Coordinates of N, CA, C and O in Angstrom, one line a residue:
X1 N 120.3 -13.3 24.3 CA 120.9 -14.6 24.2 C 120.1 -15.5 25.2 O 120.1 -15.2 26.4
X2 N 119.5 -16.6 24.9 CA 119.0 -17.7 25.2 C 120.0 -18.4 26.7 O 121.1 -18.7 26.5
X3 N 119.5 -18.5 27.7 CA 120.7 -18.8 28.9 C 120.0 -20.5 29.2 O 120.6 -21.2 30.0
X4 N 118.9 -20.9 28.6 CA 118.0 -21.8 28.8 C 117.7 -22.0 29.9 O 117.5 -21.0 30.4
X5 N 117.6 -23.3 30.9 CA 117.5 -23.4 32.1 C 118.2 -22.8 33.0 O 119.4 -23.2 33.2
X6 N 117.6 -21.8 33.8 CA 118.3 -21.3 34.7 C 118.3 -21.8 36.6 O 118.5 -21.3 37.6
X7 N 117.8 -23.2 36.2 CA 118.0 -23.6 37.6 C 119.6 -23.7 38.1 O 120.7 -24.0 37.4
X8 N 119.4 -23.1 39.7 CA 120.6 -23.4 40.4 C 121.1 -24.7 40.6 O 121.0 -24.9 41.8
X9 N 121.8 -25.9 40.0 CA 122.4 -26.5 40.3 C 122.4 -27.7 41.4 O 121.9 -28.8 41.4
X10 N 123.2 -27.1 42.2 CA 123.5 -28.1 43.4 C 122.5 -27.5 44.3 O 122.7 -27.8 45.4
X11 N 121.2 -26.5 44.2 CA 120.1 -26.4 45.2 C 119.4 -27.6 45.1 O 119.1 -27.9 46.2
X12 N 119.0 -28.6 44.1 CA 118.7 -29.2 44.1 C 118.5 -30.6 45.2 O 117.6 -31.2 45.8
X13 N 119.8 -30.5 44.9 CA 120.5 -31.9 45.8 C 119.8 -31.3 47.0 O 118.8 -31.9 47.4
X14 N 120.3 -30.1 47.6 CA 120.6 -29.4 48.9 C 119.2 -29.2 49.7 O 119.0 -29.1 50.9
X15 N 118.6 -29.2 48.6 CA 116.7 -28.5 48.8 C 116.2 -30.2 49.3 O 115.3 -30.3 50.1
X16 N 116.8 -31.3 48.9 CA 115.8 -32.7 48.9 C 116.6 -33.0 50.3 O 115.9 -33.5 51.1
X17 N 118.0 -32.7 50.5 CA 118.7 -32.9 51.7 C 117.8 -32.3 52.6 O 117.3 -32.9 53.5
X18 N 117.7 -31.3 52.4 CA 117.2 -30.4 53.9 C 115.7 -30.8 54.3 O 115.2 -30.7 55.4
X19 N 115.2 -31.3 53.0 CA 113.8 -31.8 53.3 C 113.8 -32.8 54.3 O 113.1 -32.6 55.3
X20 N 114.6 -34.1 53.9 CA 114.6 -35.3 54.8 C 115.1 -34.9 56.0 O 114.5 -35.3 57.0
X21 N 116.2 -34.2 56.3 CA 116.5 -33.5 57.5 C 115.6 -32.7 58.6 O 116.0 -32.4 59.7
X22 N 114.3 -32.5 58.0 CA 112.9 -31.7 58.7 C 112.0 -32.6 58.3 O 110.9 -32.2 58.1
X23 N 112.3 -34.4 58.0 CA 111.1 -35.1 58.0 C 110.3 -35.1 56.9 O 109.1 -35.4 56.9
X24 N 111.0 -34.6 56.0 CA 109.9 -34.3 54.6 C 110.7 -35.4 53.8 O 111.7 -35.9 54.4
X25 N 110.4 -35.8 52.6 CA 110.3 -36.7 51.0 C 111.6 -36.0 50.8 O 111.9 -34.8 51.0
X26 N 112.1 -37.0 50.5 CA 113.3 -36.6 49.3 C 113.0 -36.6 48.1 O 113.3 -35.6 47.4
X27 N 112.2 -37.6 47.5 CA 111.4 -37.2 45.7 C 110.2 -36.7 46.6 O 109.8 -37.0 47.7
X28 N 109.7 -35.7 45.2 CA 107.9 -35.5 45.7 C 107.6 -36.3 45.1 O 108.1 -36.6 43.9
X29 N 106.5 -37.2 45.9 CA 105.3 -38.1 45.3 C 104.6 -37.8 43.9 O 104.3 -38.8 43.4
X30 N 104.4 -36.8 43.3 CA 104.2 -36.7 42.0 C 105.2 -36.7 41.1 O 104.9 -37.0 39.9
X31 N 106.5 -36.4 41.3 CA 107.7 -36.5 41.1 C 107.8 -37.9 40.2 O 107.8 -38.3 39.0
X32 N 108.0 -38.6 41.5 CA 108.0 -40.3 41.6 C 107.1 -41.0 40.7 O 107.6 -41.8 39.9
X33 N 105.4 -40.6 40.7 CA 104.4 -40.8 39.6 C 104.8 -40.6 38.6 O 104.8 -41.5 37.8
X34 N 105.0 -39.6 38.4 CA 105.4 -39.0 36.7 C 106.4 -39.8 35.7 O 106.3 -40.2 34.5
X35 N 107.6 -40.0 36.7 CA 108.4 -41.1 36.1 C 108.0 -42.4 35.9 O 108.1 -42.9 34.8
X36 N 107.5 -42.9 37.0 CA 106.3 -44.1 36.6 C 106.1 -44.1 35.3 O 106.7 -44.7 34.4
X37 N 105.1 -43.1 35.2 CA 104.6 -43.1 34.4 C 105.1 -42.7 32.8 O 104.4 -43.1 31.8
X38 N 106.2 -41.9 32.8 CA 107.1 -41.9 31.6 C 107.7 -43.6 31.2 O 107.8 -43.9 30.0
X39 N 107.9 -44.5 32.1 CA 108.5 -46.0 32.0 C 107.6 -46.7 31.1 O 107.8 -47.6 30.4
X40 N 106.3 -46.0 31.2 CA 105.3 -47.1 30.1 C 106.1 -46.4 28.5 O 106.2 -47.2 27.5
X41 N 106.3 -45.9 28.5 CA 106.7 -45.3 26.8 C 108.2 -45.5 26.2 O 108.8 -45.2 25.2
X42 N 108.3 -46.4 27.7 CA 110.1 -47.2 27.4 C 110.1 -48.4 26.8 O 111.0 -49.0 26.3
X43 N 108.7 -48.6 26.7 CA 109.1 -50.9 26.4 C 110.2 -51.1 25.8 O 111.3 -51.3 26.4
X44 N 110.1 -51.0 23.9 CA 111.2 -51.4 23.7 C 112.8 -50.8 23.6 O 113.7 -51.3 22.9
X45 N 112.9 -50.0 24.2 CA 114.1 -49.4 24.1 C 115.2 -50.1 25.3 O 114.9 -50.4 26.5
X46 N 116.3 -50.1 24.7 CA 116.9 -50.4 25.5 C 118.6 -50.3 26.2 O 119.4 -51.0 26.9
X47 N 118.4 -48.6 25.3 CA 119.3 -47.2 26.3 C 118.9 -46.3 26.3 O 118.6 -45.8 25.3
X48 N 118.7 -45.8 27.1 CA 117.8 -44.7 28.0 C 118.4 -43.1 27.9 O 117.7 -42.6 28.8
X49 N 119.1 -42.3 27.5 CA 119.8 -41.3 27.6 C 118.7 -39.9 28.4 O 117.8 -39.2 28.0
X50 N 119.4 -40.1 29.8 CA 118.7 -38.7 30.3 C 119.8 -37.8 30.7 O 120.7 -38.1 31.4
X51 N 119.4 -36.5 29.9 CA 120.2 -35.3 30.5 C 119.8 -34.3 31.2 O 118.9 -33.6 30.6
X52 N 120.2 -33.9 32.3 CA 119.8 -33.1 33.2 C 118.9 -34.5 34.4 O 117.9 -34.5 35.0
X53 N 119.8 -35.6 34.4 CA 119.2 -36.4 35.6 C 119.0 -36.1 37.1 O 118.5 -36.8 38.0
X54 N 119.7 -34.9 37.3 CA 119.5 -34.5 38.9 C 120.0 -35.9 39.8 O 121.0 -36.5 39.7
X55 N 119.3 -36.2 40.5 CA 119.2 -37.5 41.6 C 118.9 -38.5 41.3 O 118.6 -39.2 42.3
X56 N 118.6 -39.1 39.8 CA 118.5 -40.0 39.1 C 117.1 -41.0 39.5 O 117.2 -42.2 39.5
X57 N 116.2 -40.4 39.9 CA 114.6 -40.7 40.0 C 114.4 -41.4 39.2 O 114.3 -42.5 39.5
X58 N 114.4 -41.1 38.0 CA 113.6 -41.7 36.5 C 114.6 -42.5 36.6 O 113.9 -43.5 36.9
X59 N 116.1 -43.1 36.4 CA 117.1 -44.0 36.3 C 116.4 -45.5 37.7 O 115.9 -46.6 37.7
X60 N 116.8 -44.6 38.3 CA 116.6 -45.5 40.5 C 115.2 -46.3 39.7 O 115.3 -47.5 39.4
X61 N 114.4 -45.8 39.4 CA 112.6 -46.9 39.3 C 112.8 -47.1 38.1 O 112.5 -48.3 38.0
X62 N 113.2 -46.5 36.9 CA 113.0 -47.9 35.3 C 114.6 -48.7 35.2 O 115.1 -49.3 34.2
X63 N 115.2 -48.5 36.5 CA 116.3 -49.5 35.9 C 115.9 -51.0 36.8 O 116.8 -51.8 36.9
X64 N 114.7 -51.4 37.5 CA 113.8 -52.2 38.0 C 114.4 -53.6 36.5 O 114.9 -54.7 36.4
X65 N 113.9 -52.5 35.8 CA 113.9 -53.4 34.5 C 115.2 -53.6 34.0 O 115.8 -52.7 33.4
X66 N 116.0 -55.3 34.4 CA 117.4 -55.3 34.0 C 118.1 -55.5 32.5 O 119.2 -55.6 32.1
X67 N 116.7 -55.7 31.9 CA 117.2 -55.3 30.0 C 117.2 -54.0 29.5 O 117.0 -54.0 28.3
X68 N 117.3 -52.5 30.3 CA 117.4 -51.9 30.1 C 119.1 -51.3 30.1 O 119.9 -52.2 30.4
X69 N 119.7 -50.2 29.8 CA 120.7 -49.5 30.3 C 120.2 -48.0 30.6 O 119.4 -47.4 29.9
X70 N 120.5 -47.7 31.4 CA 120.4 -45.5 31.5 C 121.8 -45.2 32.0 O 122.5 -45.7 32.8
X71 N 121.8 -44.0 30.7 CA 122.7 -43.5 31.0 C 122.2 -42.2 31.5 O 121.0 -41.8 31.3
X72 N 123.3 -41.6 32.5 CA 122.2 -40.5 33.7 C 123.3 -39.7 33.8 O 124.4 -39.8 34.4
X73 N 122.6 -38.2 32.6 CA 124.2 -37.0 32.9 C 123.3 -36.4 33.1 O 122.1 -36.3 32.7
X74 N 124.4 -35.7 34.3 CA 124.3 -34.3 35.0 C 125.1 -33.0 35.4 O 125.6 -33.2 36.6
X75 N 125.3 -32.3 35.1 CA 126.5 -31.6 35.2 C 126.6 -30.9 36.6 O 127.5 -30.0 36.7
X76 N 125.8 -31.2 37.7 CA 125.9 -31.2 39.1 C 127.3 -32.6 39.4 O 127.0 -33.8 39.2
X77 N 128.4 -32.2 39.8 CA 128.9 -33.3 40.1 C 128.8 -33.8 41.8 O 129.3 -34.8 42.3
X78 N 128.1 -32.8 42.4 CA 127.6 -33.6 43.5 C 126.2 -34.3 43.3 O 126.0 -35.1 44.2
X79 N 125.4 -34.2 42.4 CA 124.7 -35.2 41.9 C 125.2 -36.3 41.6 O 124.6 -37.2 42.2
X80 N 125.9 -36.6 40.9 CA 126.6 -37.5 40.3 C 127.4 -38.6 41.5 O 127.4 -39.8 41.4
X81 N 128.1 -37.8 42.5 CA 128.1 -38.3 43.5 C 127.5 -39.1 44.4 O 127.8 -40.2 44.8
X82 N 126.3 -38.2 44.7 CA 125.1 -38.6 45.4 C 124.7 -39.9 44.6 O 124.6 -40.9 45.2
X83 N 124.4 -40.0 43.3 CA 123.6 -41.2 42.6 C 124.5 -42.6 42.6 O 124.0 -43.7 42.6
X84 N 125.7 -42.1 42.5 CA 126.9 -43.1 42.7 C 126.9 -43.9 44.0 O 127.3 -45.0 44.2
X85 N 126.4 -43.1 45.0 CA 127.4 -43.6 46.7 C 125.4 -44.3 46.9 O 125.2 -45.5 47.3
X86 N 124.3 -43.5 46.4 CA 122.8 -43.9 46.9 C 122.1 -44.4 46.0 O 121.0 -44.7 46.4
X87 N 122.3 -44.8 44.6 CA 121.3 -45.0 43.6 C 122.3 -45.9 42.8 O 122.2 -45.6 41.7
X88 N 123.0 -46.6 43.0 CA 123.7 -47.3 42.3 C 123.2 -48.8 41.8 O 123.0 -49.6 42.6
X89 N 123.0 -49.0 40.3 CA 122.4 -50.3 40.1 C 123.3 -50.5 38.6 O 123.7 -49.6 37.8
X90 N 123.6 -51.8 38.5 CA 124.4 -52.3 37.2 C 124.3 -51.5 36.0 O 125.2 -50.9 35.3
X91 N 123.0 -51.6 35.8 CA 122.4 -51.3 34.8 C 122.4 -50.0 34.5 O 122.2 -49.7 33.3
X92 N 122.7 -48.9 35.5 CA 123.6 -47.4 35.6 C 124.2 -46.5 35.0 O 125.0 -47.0 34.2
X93 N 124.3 -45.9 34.9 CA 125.9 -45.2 34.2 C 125.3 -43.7 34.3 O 124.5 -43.1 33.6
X94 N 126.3 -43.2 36.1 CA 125.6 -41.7 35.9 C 127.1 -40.8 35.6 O 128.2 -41.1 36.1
X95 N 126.9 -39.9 34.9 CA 128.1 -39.3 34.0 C 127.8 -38.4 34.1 O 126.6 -38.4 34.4
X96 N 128.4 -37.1 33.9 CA 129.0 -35.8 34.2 C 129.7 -34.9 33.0 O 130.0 -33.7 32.9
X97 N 130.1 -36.3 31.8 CA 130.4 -35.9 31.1 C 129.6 -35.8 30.2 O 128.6 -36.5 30.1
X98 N 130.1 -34.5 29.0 CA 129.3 -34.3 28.4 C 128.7 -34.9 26.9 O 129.7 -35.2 26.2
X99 N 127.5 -35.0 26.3 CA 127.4 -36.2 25.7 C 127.3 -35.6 23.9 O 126.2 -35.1 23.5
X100 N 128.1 -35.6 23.3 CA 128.4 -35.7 21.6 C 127.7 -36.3 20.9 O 127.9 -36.4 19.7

């Protein structure tokens, strides 16, 4: 049976936490690029659905653009947290629930 992505979860959060705590990046700089560069292939759209948003990178830099919406699920609810209390922009919506 297929288990698909088997990342751990909340290492995520935990792993970019501990980074800046020892002076390192919270996104990696190619990280950061990449989404960049995913935003060119957004023009006209204007709801975004990302699932598996983690720390809401790709949300945080294409919601620049206020004719946009993202919606940002993640089933980390300390993610969700984290993007709520540090990444918060109108144009937003990081959710936890699951999407039908």
């Amino acid at each position: 049976m297929d288990k698909g992505n088997t990342e751990v979860r909340a290492k995520n959060l935990s792993e970019k936490l501990e980074r800046v705590k020892n002076s390192g990046e919270f996104e990696w700089p190619n990280i950061i690029a990449l989404n960049k560069v995913i935003i060119c292939f957004i023009q006209d759209a204007e709801k975004i659905v990302n699932i598996g948003a983690g720390t809401g990178n790709f949300e945080w830099h294409a919601s620049e653009d206020k004719t946009k919406t993202f919606i940002a699920s993640e089933f980390d609810l300390e993610c969700v947290e984290w993007c709520k209390k540090n990444r918060e922009r109108e144009n937003i919506i990081y959710t936890s629930k699951t999407i039908n």
